[in-house]
Every structure is written in structure tokens, then in C-alpha cells.
Tab-separated table of C-alpha atoms and ligand atoms in Angstrom:
chain	number	residue	atom	x	y	z
K	1	MET	CA	-0.494	0.211	0.132
K	2	ALA	CA	1.970	3.039	-1.094
K	3	TYR	CA	1.471	6.742	-0.082
K	4	GLU	CA	0.973	9.239	-2.016
K	5	ILE	CA	1.183	12.639	0.198
K	6	VAL	CA	2.072	13.653	3.513
K	7	VAL	CA	0.801	16.768	5.069
K	8	VAL	CA	2.039	18.634	7.513
K	9	GLY	CA	0.646	21.178	10.289
K	10	ALA	CA	2.838	23.573	12.172
K	11	SER	CA	2.505	26.522	14.412
K	12	THR	CA	4.325	28.596	17.211
K	13	GLY	CA	7.948	27.489	16.660
K	14	GLY	CA	7.183	25.320	12.836
K	15	LEU	CA	10.044	27.846	11.164
K	16	ARG	CA	12.825	25.840	13.284
K	17	ALA	CA	11.123	22.507	12.843
K	18	LEU	CA	9.955	22.949	9.060
K	19	ARG	CA	13.296	23.769	8.440
K	20	VAL	CA	14.503	20.667	10.649
K	21	LEU	CA	12.184	18.629	8.599
K	22	LEU	CA	12.924	19.533	5.342
K	23	SER	CA	16.320	19.693	5.376
K	24	GLY	CA	16.708	15.950	6.573
K	25	LEU	CA	14.482	14.822	3.489
K	26	PRO	CA	16.900	13.374	0.483
K	27	ALA	CA	16.022	14.994	-2.860
K	28	GLU	CA	14.872	11.931	-4.337
K	29	PHE	CA	12.302	11.988	-1.777
K	30	PHE	CA	9.091	11.622	-4.374
K	31	LEU	CA	6.385	12.538	-2.647
K	32	PRO	CA	4.528	15.335	-2.025
K	33	MET	CA	4.571	16.983	0.810
K	34	VAL	CA	1.736	19.972	1.545
K	35	ILE	CA	2.605	22.361	4.501
K	36	VAL	CA	0.638	24.564	6.210
K	37	GLN	CA	2.390	27.361	9.089
K	38	HIS	CA	0.218	29.585	10.793
K	39	ARG	CA	1.573	33.188	10.498
K	40	GLY	CA	0.237	36.526	10.959
K	41	LYS	CA	-1.618	38.207	8.713
K	42	HIS	CA	1.122	40.944	8.279
K	43	MET	CA	3.657	38.341	8.200
K	44	GLU	CA	3.964	38.053	4.012
K	45	THR	CA	7.134	37.402	1.935
K	46	GLY	CA	10.055	35.347	2.668
K	47	LEU	CA	9.085	32.214	4.374
K	48	CYS	CA	8.762	30.377	0.864
K	49	GLU	CA	11.997	31.440	0.039
K	50	PHE	CA	13.338	31.233	3.824
K	51	LEU	CA	12.056	27.014	3.608
K	52	ALA	CA	13.298	26.832	-0.139
K	53	HIS	CA	16.698	27.851	0.758
K	54	SER	CA	17.167	24.842	3.483
K	55	SER	CA	15.371	22.062	1.120
K	56	ARG	CA	16.487	20.010	-1.470
K	57	LEU	CA	12.811	19.907	-2.990
K	58	PRO	CA	11.428	22.611	-4.813
K	59	VAL	CA	9.144	24.912	-2.541
K	60	GLY	CA	6.547	26.829	-3.762
K	61	GLU	CA	3.048	28.795	-3.020
K	62	PRO	CA	0.766	26.946	-4.877
K	63	GLU	CA	-2.204	28.661	-7.171
K	64	ASP	CA	-5.587	27.473	-7.438
K	65	LYS	CA	-6.125	23.990	-9.543
K	66	GLU	CA	-2.316	23.815	-9.935
K	67	PRO	CA	-2.016	19.987	-10.115
K	68	VAL	CA	-0.078	18.166	-7.240
K	69	LEU	CA	3.631	16.959	-8.439
K	70	PRO	CA	5.472	14.333	-6.656
K	71	GLY	CA	8.900	15.495	-5.137
K	72	HIS	CA	7.562	18.875	-4.632
K	73	ALA	CA	7.100	21.190	-1.130
K	74	TYR	CA	4.050	23.572	-1.196
K	75	LEU	CA	3.301	25.636	1.340
K	76	ALA	CA	0.171	27.002	1.738
K	77	PRO	CA	-0.394	30.691	1.027
K	78	ARG	CA	-0.835	33.814	3.562
K	79	ASP	CA	-4.785	34.628	4.413
K	80	TYR	CA	-6.047	31.291	2.378
K	81	HIS	CA	-7.514	27.890	3.299
K	82	LEU	CA	-5.313	25.313	1.071
K	83	LEU	CA	-7.630	22.168	0.043
K	84	ILE	CA	-7.190	19.010	-2.601
K	85	GLN	CA	-9.376	17.892	-4.956
K	86	SER	CA	-9.313	15.820	-7.818
K	87	ARG	CA	-5.355	15.862	-7.265
K	88	SER	CA	-5.063	19.736	-7.342
K	89	PHE	CA	-4.878	22.139	-5.271
K	90	ALA	CA	-7.807	24.098	-4.346
K	91	LEU	CA	-8.123	27.685	-2.366
K	92	SER	CA	-10.256	29.188	-0.677
K	93	THR	CA	-11.083	33.093	1.679
K	94	GLU	CA	-13.883	31.236	3.401
K	95	SER	CA	-13.670	32.264	7.339
K	96	PRO	CA	-10.829	31.462	9.880
K	97	VAL	CA	-10.920	27.783	11.158
K	98	GLY	CA	-10.290	28.565	14.661
K	99	PHE	CA	-8.991	31.998	14.168
K	100	ALA	CA	-6.315	29.931	11.609
K	101	ARG	CA	-6.205	31.020	7.805
K	102	PRO	CA	-5.012	28.707	6.879
K	103	SER	CA	-5.721	25.911	8.679
K	104	ILE	CA	-4.602	22.632	9.316
K	105	ASP	CA	-7.669	20.591	9.705
K	106	VAL	CA	-9.265	21.819	6.731
K	107	LEU	CA	-5.913	20.790	4.448
K	108	PHE	CA	-6.295	17.425	6.197
K	109	GLU	CA	-9.583	17.066	6.194
K	110	SER	CA	-9.954	17.620	2.834
K	111	ALA	CA	-6.737	14.929	1.846
K	112	ALA	CA	-8.301	12.499	3.598
K	113	ASP	CA	-11.053	12.391	2.051
K	114	GLU	CA	-8.873	12.717	-1.346
K	115	TYR	CA	-6.536	10.403	-0.727
K	116	ARG	CA	-8.060	8.091	1.982
K	117	LYS	CA	-5.310	5.856	3.253
K	118	ARG	CA	-3.046	7.012	0.932
K	119	ALA	CA	-2.501	9.890	3.263
K	120	ILE	CA	0.114	10.587	5.659
K	121	GLY	CA	-0.564	13.436	8.220
K	122	VAL	CA	2.652	15.021	10.250
K	123	ILE	CA	1.453	17.149	13.437
K	124	LEU	CA	4.801	19.530	15.104
K	125	THR	CA	5.183	22.403	17.205
K	126	GLY	CA	2.228	25.148	18.267
K	127	ALA	CA	0.343	26.736	20.785
K	128	ASN	CA	-2.913	25.770	19.911
K	129	HIS	CA	-5.087	22.837	18.582
K	130	ASP	CA	-5.557	23.019	15.193
K	131	GLY	CA	-4.640	19.989	13.335
K	132	ALA	CA	-5.944	17.711	15.554
K	133	ARG	CA	-9.463	17.060	13.879
K	134	GLY	CA	-7.737	17.111	10.759
K	135	LEU	CA	-5.419	14.065	11.756
K	136	ALA	CA	-8.330	12.310	13.619
K	137	ALA	CA	-9.890	12.168	9.785
K	138	ILE	CA	-6.482	10.802	8.363
K	139	LYS	CA	-6.298	8.141	10.714
K	140	ALA	CA	-10.342	7.486	10.210
K	141	GLN	CA	-9.483	6.782	6.313
K	142	GLY	CA	-7.303	4.497	7.418
K	143	GLY	CA	-3.881	6.614	6.413
K	144	LEU	CA	-0.903	6.925	8.857
K	145	THR	CA	-0.495	9.303	11.272
K	146	LEU	CA	2.355	11.227	13.203
K	147	VAL	CA	3.130	13.051	15.674
K	148	GLU	CA	6.340	15.250	16.917
K	149	ASP	CA	7.378	13.725	20.179
K	150	PRO	CA	5.742	17.157	22.808
K	151	VAL	CA	9.038	16.841	24.544
K	152	THR	CA	11.070	18.142	21.732
K	153	ALA	CA	8.439	20.311	20.187
K	154	VAL	CA	8.418	24.374	21.255
K	155	CYS	CA	4.999	24.429	21.950
K	156	ARG	CA	3.636	21.024	22.980
K	157	GLU	CA	-0.377	22.023	22.445
K	158	MET	CA	-0.911	20.746	19.335
K	159	PRO	CA	1.204	18.102	19.650
K	160	ASP	CA	-0.816	16.823	23.221
K	161	ALA	CA	-3.863	17.848	21.323
K	162	ALA	CA	-3.565	15.652	18.405
K	163	ILE	CA	-2.285	12.827	20.632
K	164	ASN	CA	-5.358	13.145	22.854
K	165	LEU	CA	-7.848	13.017	20.393
K	166	THR	CA	-6.645	10.055	17.817
K	167	ARG	CA	-4.376	6.874	18.489
K	168	VAL	CA	-1.445	8.185	16.414
K	169	ASP	CA	0.795	5.425	14.500
K	170	TRP	CA	4.016	7.172	15.726
K	171	ILE	CA	5.414	9.957	17.495
K	172	LEU	CA	8.883	10.815	16.822
K	173	PRO	CA	11.193	13.367	18.007
K	174	LEU	CA	11.646	16.174	15.451
K	175	GLN	CA	15.063	15.133	14.469
K	176	GLU	CA	13.909	11.432	13.162
K	177	MET	CA	10.695	12.757	11.407
K	178	ALA	CA	12.396	13.161	7.691
K	179	ALA	CA	13.783	9.693	7.756
K	180	GLY	CA	10.841	8.361	9.373
K	181	LEU	CA	8.846	9.601	6.308
K	182	TYR	CA	11.666	8.607	4.083
K	183	ARG	CA	11.458	5.230	5.149
K	184	LEU	CA	7.831	5.114	4.787
K	185	SER	CA	8.310	6.564	1.150
K	186	ILE	CA	10.068	3.803	0.027
K	187	ASN	CA	8.970	1.238	1.653
K	188	PRO	CA	5.480	1.489	3.283
K	189	GLY	CA	4.719	-1.856	4.937
K	190	GLN	CA	7.227	-0.202	7.514
K	191	TYR	CA	5.300	0.971	10.285
K	192	GLU	CA	2.299	-0.748	9.849
K	193	SER	CA	0.905	-1.793	12.912
F	1	MET	CA	-12.963	-4.198	2.812
F	2	SER	CA	-13.254	-0.547	3.769
F	3	THR	CA	-13.959	0.635	7.423
F	4	VAL	CA	-16.965	1.836	8.737
F	5	ALA	CA	-15.456	5.468	8.862
F	6	THR	CA	-15.270	5.092	4.690
F	7	GLU	CA	-18.393	3.830	4.508
F	8	VAL	CA	-19.519	6.892	5.818
F	9	ASN	CA	-17.849	9.141	3.993
F	10	ASP	CA	-18.812	7.306	0.634
F	11	LEU	CA	-22.651	7.865	2.156
F	12	GLU	CA	-22.129	11.083	2.622
F	13	ASP	CA	-21.025	12.231	-1.021
F	14	ILE	CA	-24.052	10.570	-2.099
F	15	GLU	CA	-26.184	12.639	0.315
F	16	ILE	CA	-24.032	15.657	-0.885
F	17	SER	CA	-25.062	14.863	-4.673
F	18	LEU	CA	-28.318	14.836	-4.013
F	19	LEU	CA	-29.002	17.419	-2.049
F	20	LEU	CA	-27.286	19.597	-4.937
F	21	ASP	CA	-29.200	17.933	-7.545
F	22	GLY	CA	-32.606	18.516	-5.905
F	23	LEU	CA	-32.026	21.987	-4.839
F	24	TYR	CA	-31.041	22.497	-8.821
F	25	ARG	CA	-34.231	21.063	-9.926
F	26	ALA	CA	-36.541	22.237	-7.477
F	27	TYR	CA	-35.163	25.838	-7.653
F	28	GLY	CA	-32.785	26.243	-10.203
F	29	PHE	CA	-30.037	26.885	-7.824
F	30	ASP	CA	-27.287	25.320	-9.409
F	31	PHE	CA	-23.549	23.920	-7.349
F	32	ARG	CA	-23.389	21.205	-8.675
F	33	GLU	CA	-20.092	21.765	-10.484
F	34	TYR	CA	-18.667	23.706	-7.501
F	35	SER	CA	-15.185	22.675	-6.029
F	36	ARG	CA	-16.222	19.345	-4.140
F	37	ALA	CA	-13.796	19.720	-1.258
F	38	SER	CA	-14.792	23.191	0.109
F	39	ILE	CA	-18.515	22.831	-0.623
F	40	LYS	CA	-18.468	20.060	1.502
F	41	ARG	CA	-16.962	21.932	4.717
F	42	ARG	CA	-19.733	24.259	3.993
F	43	ILE	CA	-22.618	22.138	3.493
F	44	LEU	CA	-21.307	20.137	6.923
F	45	ASP	CA	-20.740	23.114	9.014
F	46	LEU	CA	-24.123	24.688	8.199
F	47	MET	CA	-25.660	20.833	8.680
F	48	HIS	CA	-24.051	21.253	12.103
F	49	GLY	CA	-25.262	24.553	12.496
F	50	GLU	CA	-28.889	23.284	12.351
F	51	ASN	CA	-28.331	20.777	14.389
F	52	LEU	CA	-28.947	17.984	11.759
F	53	ALA	CA	-26.926	14.803	12.256
F	54	THR	CA	-27.146	13.826	8.693
F	55	VAL	CA	-27.405	15.408	5.227
F	56	SER	CA	-30.435	13.752	4.030
F	57	ALA	CA	-32.391	15.267	6.974
F	58	PHE	CA	-30.545	18.474	5.781
F	59	GLN	CA	-32.098	18.135	2.358
F	60	ASP	CA	-35.296	17.123	3.727
F	61	ARG	CA	-35.195	20.763	5.873
F	62	VAL	CA	-33.529	22.895	2.947
F	63	LEU	CA	-36.127	22.039	0.749
F	64	HIS	CA	-39.077	22.288	2.421
F	65	ASP	CA	-38.423	25.006	4.714
F	66	ALA	CA	-37.936	28.321	3.281
F	67	ALA	CA	-36.386	30.302	5.957
F	68	CYS	CA	-33.559	27.517	6.147
F	69	LEU	CA	-33.358	27.554	2.296
F	70	ASN	CA	-32.367	30.756	2.308
F	71	ARG	CA	-29.714	30.463	5.040
F	72	PHE	CA	-28.445	27.368	3.006
F	73	LEU	CA	-28.034	30.029	-0.213
F	74	LEU	CA	-26.538	32.562	1.659
F	75	GLY	CA	-23.968	30.069	3.899
F	76	LEU	CA	-23.144	28.216	0.893
F	77	SER	CA	-21.197	31.249	-1.121
F	78	VAL	CA	-18.098	32.875	0.302
F	79	HIS	CA	-18.706	36.313	-0.114
F	80	ALA	CA	-15.480	37.417	1.616
F	81	THR	CA	-14.037	40.635	-0.161
F	82	ALA	CA	-12.301	43.719	0.584
F	83	MET	CA	-11.403	47.046	-1.009
F	84	PHE	CA	-8.642	47.896	-2.948
F	85	ARG	CA	-8.035	43.433	-2.257
F	86	ASP	CA	-4.358	42.923	-3.259
F	87	PRO	CA	-3.049	46.555	-3.898
F	88	SER	CA	-0.554	46.009	-6.283
F	89	PHE	CA	-3.181	44.834	-8.796
F	90	TYR	CA	-4.868	48.157	-8.745
F	91	LEU	CA	-1.263	49.613	-8.353
F	92	THR	CA	-0.303	47.877	-11.856
F	93	PHE	CA	-4.485	48.671	-12.791
F	94	ARG	CA	-3.358	52.118	-12.514
F	95	LYS	CA	0.149	52.037	-14.396
F	96	LYS	CA	-0.553	49.425	-16.735
F	97	VAL	CA	-4.039	49.249	-17.633
F	98	VAL	CA	-5.527	52.771	-17.193
F	99	PRO	CA	-3.183	54.342	-20.440
F	100	LEU	CA	-4.666	51.763	-22.753
F	101	LEU	CA	-8.060	53.021	-21.475
F	102	ARG	CA	-7.341	56.317	-22.518
F	103	THR	CA	-7.135	55.270	-26.004
F	104	TYR	CA	-10.582	54.271	-25.754
F	105	PRO	CA	-13.936	56.786	-26.594
F	106	THR	CA	-16.000	54.488	-24.152
F	107	VAL	CA	-15.559	51.830	-22.182
F	108	GLN	CA	-17.098	48.848	-21.464
F	109	ILE	CA	-16.547	47.133	-17.481
F	110	TRP	CA	-17.597	44.200	-15.949
F	111	VAL	CA	-17.102	42.699	-12.316
F	112	ALA	CA	-17.931	39.646	-12.189
F	113	GLY	CA	-18.897	38.147	-9.017
F	114	CYS	CA	-18.733	41.065	-7.237
F	115	SER	CA	-20.121	40.524	-3.904
F	116	THR	CA	-21.026	43.134	-1.756
F	117	GLY	CA	-19.666	45.160	-3.702
F	118	GLU	CA	-15.939	46.736	-2.431
F	119	GLU	CA	-13.949	46.056	-5.877
F	120	VAL	CA	-16.464	48.126	-7.623
F	121	TYR	CA	-16.152	51.119	-5.588
F	122	SER	CA	-12.900	50.467	-5.255
F	123	LEU	CA	-12.806	50.533	-9.342
F	124	ALA	CA	-14.829	53.266	-9.379
F	125	ILE	CA	-12.611	55.784	-7.258
F	126	LEU	CA	-9.577	54.582	-9.303
F	127	LEU	CA	-11.199	55.307	-12.613
F	128	GLN	CA	-12.749	58.631	-10.681
F	129	GLU	CA	-9.053	60.219	-9.830
F	130	GLU	CA	-7.921	58.849	-13.524
F	131	ARG	CA	-10.884	61.439	-15.080
F	132	LEU	CA	-11.996	57.998	-16.874
F	133	TYR	CA	-14.727	56.990	-14.728
F	134	GLY	CA	-16.805	59.719	-17.003
F	135	ARG	CA	-16.742	57.775	-20.016
F	136	CYS	CA	-16.553	54.434	-18.394
F	137	ARG	CA	-19.967	51.716	-17.690
F	138	ILE	CA	-19.376	49.523	-15.309
F	139	TYR	CA	-21.644	46.231	-15.119
F	140	ALA	CA	-21.271	44.450	-11.309
F	141	THR	CA	-22.966	41.264	-11.499
F	142	ASP	CA	-23.264	38.583	-8.837
F	143	ILE	CA	-25.528	35.181	-8.413
F	144	SER	CA	-26.690	36.644	-4.983
F	145	GLN	CA	-29.495	38.950	-4.710
F	146	ALA	CA	-28.829	39.558	-1.136
F	147	VAL	CA	-24.972	40.325	-1.901
F	148	LEU	CA	-26.431	42.818	-5.019
F	149	ARG	CA	-28.570	45.002	-2.664
F	150	LYS	CA	-25.667	45.449	-0.257
F	151	ALA	CA	-23.667	46.362	-3.043
F	152	ARG	CA	-26.274	48.816	-4.198
F	153	ASP	CA	-26.564	50.717	-0.721
F	154	GLY	CA	-22.587	50.968	-0.468
F	155	ILE	CA	-23.046	50.693	3.662
F	156	PHE	CA	-19.851	49.287	4.477
F	157	PRO	CA	-18.498	49.007	8.441
F	158	LEU	CA	-16.468	51.647	9.767
F	159	ALA	CA	-14.029	49.198	11.511
F	160	ALA	CA	-12.782	48.092	8.112
F	161	MET	CA	-11.753	51.861	7.492
F	162	ARG	CA	-8.123	51.796	8.732
F	163	ASP	CA	-7.437	48.400	6.017
F	164	TYR	CA	-9.064	49.918	3.456
F	165	THR	CA	-7.349	53.060	3.947
F	166	ASN	CA	-4.098	51.482	3.951
F	167	ASN	CA	-4.803	49.793	0.858
F	168	TYR	CA	-5.977	52.186	-1.172
F	169	HIS	CA	-2.683	54.527	-0.456
F	170	GLN	CA	-0.597	51.358	-1.699
F	171	ALA	CA	-2.318	51.017	-4.504
F	172	GLY	CA	-1.441	54.426	-5.634
F	173	GLY	CA	-4.280	56.396	-4.179
F	174	ALA	CA	-2.942	60.199	-3.224
F	175	ASN	CA	-6.466	61.917	-2.125
F	176	GLU	CA	-7.652	61.635	1.636
F	177	PHE	CA	-9.613	58.167	1.218
F	178	SER	CA	-12.473	59.626	3.593
F	179	ASP	CA	-13.584	62.201	1.488
F	180	TYR	CA	-14.745	59.359	-0.667
F	181	TYR	CA	-17.656	58.447	2.160
F	182	THR	CA	-19.858	60.220	5.367
F	183	ALA	CA	-19.414	58.192	8.477
F	184	GLN	CA	-22.755	57.153	10.397
F	185	TYR	CA	-22.229	55.439	14.260
F	186	ASP	CA	-20.543	52.139	12.976
F	187	SER	CA	-21.252	52.479	9.286
F	188	VAL	CA	-19.796	54.680	6.404
F	189	ILE	CA	-21.612	55.208	3.122
F	190	PHE	CA	-19.957	55.620	0.027
F	191	SER	CA	-20.606	59.152	-2.228
F	192	SER	CA	-23.000	58.006	-4.618
F	193	ALA	CA	-21.564	59.855	-7.748
F	194	LEU	CA	-18.970	56.444	-6.904
F	195	LYS	CA	-22.169	54.400	-8.488
F	196	SER	CA	-23.680	56.687	-11.640
F	197	ASN	CA	-21.885	54.827	-13.912
F	198	VAL	CA	-22.404	51.863	-12.261
F	199	VAL	CA	-25.060	48.887	-13.409
F	200	PHE	CA	-25.823	46.336	-10.227
F	201	SER	CA	-27.542	42.870	-11.775
F	202	GLU	CA	-28.250	39.441	-11.243
F	203	HIS	CA	-26.081	36.783	-13.466
F	204	ASN	CA	-24.913	33.319	-12.966
F	205	LEU	CA	-21.420	32.624	-14.465
F	206	ALA	CA	-22.494	28.927	-14.515
F	207	THR	CA	-25.898	29.576	-16.639
F	208	ASP	CA	-26.262	32.865	-18.233
F	209	GLY	CA	-24.368	33.723	-21.425
F	210	SER	CA	-22.621	36.610	-22.614
F	211	PHE	CA	-24.630	40.169	-22.911
F	212	ASN	CA	-22.062	42.676	-24.473
F	213	GLU	CA	-18.539	42.843	-25.367
F	214	PHE	CA	-16.306	44.506	-23.107
F	215	GLN	CA	-12.940	46.199	-22.943
F	216	VAL	CA	-12.158	44.629	-18.945
F	217	ILE	CA	-13.469	42.000	-17.325
F	218	LEU	CA	-12.640	41.376	-13.506
F	219	CYS	CA	-13.481	37.938	-12.298
F	220	ARG	CA	-11.473	37.421	-8.880
F	221	ASN	CA	-11.817	35.326	-6.599
F	222	VAL	CA	-14.896	33.755	-8.030
F	223	MET	CA	-13.506	30.730	-9.915
F	224	ILE	CA	-11.682	28.952	-6.998
F	225	TYR	CA	-14.752	28.079	-6.173
F	226	PHE	CA	-15.420	25.940	-9.096
F	227	ASN	CA	-14.185	22.446	-10.487
F	228	LYS	CA	-12.054	22.434	-13.595
F	229	ASP	CA	-15.271	21.957	-15.780
F	230	LEU	CA	-16.802	25.017	-14.466
F	231	GLN	CA	-13.847	26.908	-14.713
F	232	ALA	CA	-13.084	25.977	-18.324
F	233	ARG	CA	-16.767	26.695	-19.155
F	234	VAL	CA	-16.508	30.479	-17.320
F	235	HIS	CA	-13.122	31.013	-18.922
F	236	HIS	CA	-14.968	30.541	-22.665
F	237	LEU	CA	-17.615	32.352	-21.958
F	238	LEU	CA	-15.420	35.731	-20.392
F	239	TYR	CA	-13.429	35.302	-23.643
F	240	ASP	CA	-15.846	35.580	-25.743
F	241	SER	CA	-17.419	38.928	-23.838
F	242	LEU	CA	-14.148	40.034	-23.813
F	243	SER	CA	-12.704	42.558	-27.013
F	244	MET	CA	-9.707	41.913	-28.968
F	245	PHE	CA	-6.580	43.650	-26.725
F	246	GLY	CA	-9.181	43.858	-23.660
F	247	VAL	CA	-8.011	43.225	-20.502
F	248	PHE	CA	-9.095	40.135	-17.770
F	249	GLY	CA	-8.158	40.602	-14.362
F	250	LEU	CA	-7.855	37.480	-11.843
F	251	GLY	CA	-7.493	37.066	-8.594
F	252	ASN	CA	-4.046	36.844	-7.257
F	253	LYS	CA	-3.901	33.393	-6.418
F	254	GLU	CA	-6.133	32.258	-9.273
F	255	SER	CA	-4.293	31.357	-12.690
F	256	LEU	CA	-4.714	31.553	-16.186
F	257	LYS	CA	-2.179	28.551	-16.725
F	258	PHE	CA	-3.899	25.723	-15.840
F	259	THR	CA	-7.333	26.802	-18.268
F	260	PRO	CA	-8.083	25.931	-21.764
F	261	ARG	CA	-7.950	29.848	-22.295
F	262	ALA	CA	-4.171	30.452	-21.320
F	263	ALA	CA	-2.772	30.607	-24.872
F	264	PHE	CA	-5.158	33.370	-25.518
F	265	TYR	CA	-3.882	36.042	-23.227
F	266	GLU	CA	-0.762	37.804	-22.698
F	267	HIS	CA	0.734	39.025	-18.892
F	268	LEU	CA	1.063	42.724	-18.503
F	269	ASN	CA	3.061	41.923	-15.622
F	270	ASP	CA	4.843	39.387	-13.557
F	271	LYS	CA	3.512	39.427	-10.531
F	272	ASP	CA	-0.614	40.534	-11.268
F	273	LYS	CA	-2.911	38.668	-12.616
F	274	LEU	CA	-3.581	41.200	-15.426
F	275	TYR	CA	-3.525	39.727	-18.601
F	276	ARG	CA	-4.198	40.717	-22.234
F	277	LYS	CA	-6.679	39.341	-24.794
F	278	VAL	CA	-3.860	38.637	-27.924
F	279	MET	CA	-5.716	36.098	-30.033
G	1	SAM	C1	-15.584	35.547	-2.679
G	1	SAM	S1	-16.299	36.912	-3.763
G	1	SAM	C2	-15.526	37.401	-4.787
G	1	SAM	C3	-15.619	38.651	-4.576
G	1	SAM	C4	-14.820	40.095	-5.334
G	1	SAM	N1	-14.846	39.590	-6.510
G	1	SAM	C5	-13.421	39.973	-4.969
G	1	SAM	O1	-12.407	39.231	-5.332
G	1	SAM	O2	-13.148	40.556	-3.665
G	1	SAM	C6	-16.749	35.392	-4.432
G	1	SAM	C7	-18.233	35.480	-5.005
G	1	SAM	O3	-18.983	35.042	-6.256
G	1	SAM	C8	-20.236	34.742	-5.887
G	1	SAM	N2	-20.358	33.994	-7.559
G	1	SAM	C9	-20.301	32.124	-6.993
G	1	SAM	N3	-21.379	31.496	-7.740
G	1	SAM	C10	-21.592	32.499	-8.428
G	1	SAM	C11	-21.747	32.141	-9.910
G	1	SAM	N4	-22.070	31.401	-10.409
G	1	SAM	N5	-22.217	33.681	-10.651
G	1	SAM	C12	-22.365	34.279	-10.258
G	1	SAM	N6	-21.334	35.049	-9.652
G	1	SAM	C13	-21.097	34.134	-8.438
G	1	SAM	C14	-20.299	34.985	-5.263
G	1	SAM	O4	-22.174	35.071	-5.147
G	1	SAM	C15	-19.664	35.759	-4.298
G	1	SAM	O5	-20.237	37.587	-4.172
């Protein structure tokens, strides 16, 4: 059972965490990785370039109806929800969910619907509860759920919330997340419980 | 075999299709080709808001209870908008499009999916400052009567004016923004001169045809809620309604790249979603 996508949610402390995660992935990592990082309304530019700098995968902010391509990392644009529909991105400006736009739950729930058990969801550091419901949706569809070990997280609320709501498959220290994802991408059976 | 959760999910998708079919057949509102992922979210949110547990129960209420139908229609569409939304779009419009428009004796403009009108008033202000407004006629259309009524009124919340004033200046506006409106309690009303050349009317991009030929068409942040097929059809409709060398504007995160009409336009600059019809 091969995975087709990795969705990642991060909030407070996420910049550093995402940099660790992306820089740990080899250039031949072929799953698309779609990232929601919460950011303030006025923190407009630079995040994409910042992440691209430490990533061997190309990093971009998708436009509406852009196809989801293997071997690419995508960052949800500021002030839009990012969803996936028919293997393409769909953007939306509907109301923030739990004060967040982009919302991790919105991305994860659409990925769960679209990819079913072929989705991997990853929750990293954050000081709120976004992503917990979305990760539960991925689990309910038979997808794989990974959470950053709350002990290594800059803010443990988000990992804790995800772990409380779902019997997650793996709780990994941040430093091991990239290697774990890479192994899963080439050998999907590896972590099957 | 699939898990129970998967079955519930499939069932829900079937129920959503039935609900949208019913809505279309009973009342003619056609949301069947809207982007599924986001419309599903909104339907489930509205359903929970009505304290109902299944989409089928929701369908029952939507089809039989007129008040619920209205709530449903209002909640189903995303109406979010702002004045001078994406200021650099308007700045580029001022610098690159205005000079083109000066060469026409009259300019027909279509703002498709105008929502509550913020975009239309922004455009009117810009055209007035460039001394072009007199020769322009703006057709502002939307599928929803409710938002068109608000657009006609031109009354917006006072609290939004700080952001809008910033946007206005970033968009190249050089006047006092407050000269364009009068504040009353917690609202402002925009000068009625701004709408003297505007016609607000109902038009459904999914089902209605072309009604004029335009030198400018803006259809921003509307087609992101459509699926690819509907989006392609609407792109054809807008292309057919635009005169040769006419200007076409999309929302910031929309792109012509993934549509069948891409080759027929050229980009006015690299950054903003402003195009010119060249074929
Ligand atoms: C998010 S608003 C965009 C408003 C404005 N153009 C802007 O960019 O700020 C989308 C609008 O499209 C309208 N709309 C949705 N479906 C439509 C259709 N089939 N035909 C015309 N308008 C439609 C909605 O009613 C809503 O007011």
C-alpha cells in the first residue's frame, strides 16, 4: 500500500521545525509534501524562500487548480485555506477556522477525503489545537498519523491535542521525522501497526 | 473491505450529490459543479449549525423550509471581499491598464462576482482619480440578490476603513480616503457619484450567457470555488465577452495557466493577475 502524499501542520515554533524536517529529506524524496504553517496577517513574504533555502525539494506556494506533483513541497499561501481536490490544489477565502487561515484541519480533512489511506499526516509544534481534528480524519480513513514528540516540541499543545484525540501511529522526535518519512515513502509496510 | 468510517464518508458524498441535485431541480440553483472539497465543508458546517445529524435530514429541511433554504444559499457561497484587495493589483491597473483605456472613447467594464461591491467602489475611485470614470460603464454582477442589495447601498462597516485606507494608499491613491465616504455611527456610506455609471444586476456565470462586449473584465476570487469543468466553461464565456486587446483580471492566487484559454492572453506584468487578450 503506497502512500501518495504527506501533509504537515505547524504553528508556533514551526519555522525551525520545518527547516529541520525539510533539510533532512533527500532530493529523491518523491512524495508531495503540503505544509500549513500558521502565520500572522502581516508576515507576508519570505517564508517560502526561507524554507526553500534549507530544502532539496522545490518549495512553492500553489495557485488554484495547480496539479499536486511528486517531489515538490508546497506551502499554503497566507490568508487562504488550502484544500486538495482531484489531485489539484483548491484555494478558499472562507472564514478562518479556529482563528486560523490557512487551517491545518481544513487541509488535513480534504487530504483524508481525497487520498484515504494513502495520506500521511504530520503534526509539529504549536500553541493551539489546530490539526487534531484533521489528523483524526486521516486516521479514520486508514491513513498514517505522525506527531512530533511533545517533549522535543517548542510548544507542545498542538502535538498533545493531536495525541489526545487520536491513537496516533508514531510519536517521533523532530530530528527523526525526516528519516522516518523517507523510509515510509520507499517502504510503506515498514511502520504498519 | 473498507472501514466503517470510509463507508460513512462515501454515503455522505452521495447525500451531498442528492442535495445539490434536489436544489437544482426544485429551485434552479446550480452548485453541482462547485469545487467539492470546499463546498462539502460548508454544507457540513451549515448542517451542524441547524443541529442536524445527516445530510439527508438537512436536505429535507432545505427543500421544505423556505427560511432554511435562504440560510443555506447564503452560507453556501463565500462572499469575502475587501476594498483595494491585493493593492498591487490596483497599482498595476493604474499604471498599465489606465493608459490603454485612455485610447477608447467609451469603456465597458464587467465585474463578475462582485459580492457586496467593495471591488466596484474601489475601481470607481481609481477611474475617477484618473479622470476616466465619465466614459466608463461598469456592469457589476453576482449570483446572489442579497449581496447585490448591499452593493447598491454602498454601506460598509466603519471598522474596516483603517485597512481599506492602507490598501488605498498602497494601490497608488493620493487623496484623503475619507473624502469618498460619510461616516454614520459604525457604518460609512460611499458617495453616490461613485455608482452613477454602475449597473448592478443578477447574473449566473454557470448558466447565463454573455450580454455585451467589454474592454475590461474582472472576475476575481470567484472561479476558485468552481471545479475544473465549470471553470473552463466560464473562461470561455469571459473570453468570448472580451473585445480583442481587452484586459482580464483574476484573483491573486488564481492562474490562467491551468485553463484552456491560457494561450490566448498575454501577461501585463509578472506579478499581478492582469492579462490582455491577444488572440
Ligand atoms: C469571494 S467573492 C469575490 C468578491 C470579489 N470579486 C473579490 O475578489 O473581492 C465570490 C462571489 O462570487 C459569487 N458567485 C458564486 N458563484 C457565482 C456564479 N455562478 N455566478 C456569479 N457569481 C457567483 C458569490 O456570490 C460571491 O459573491
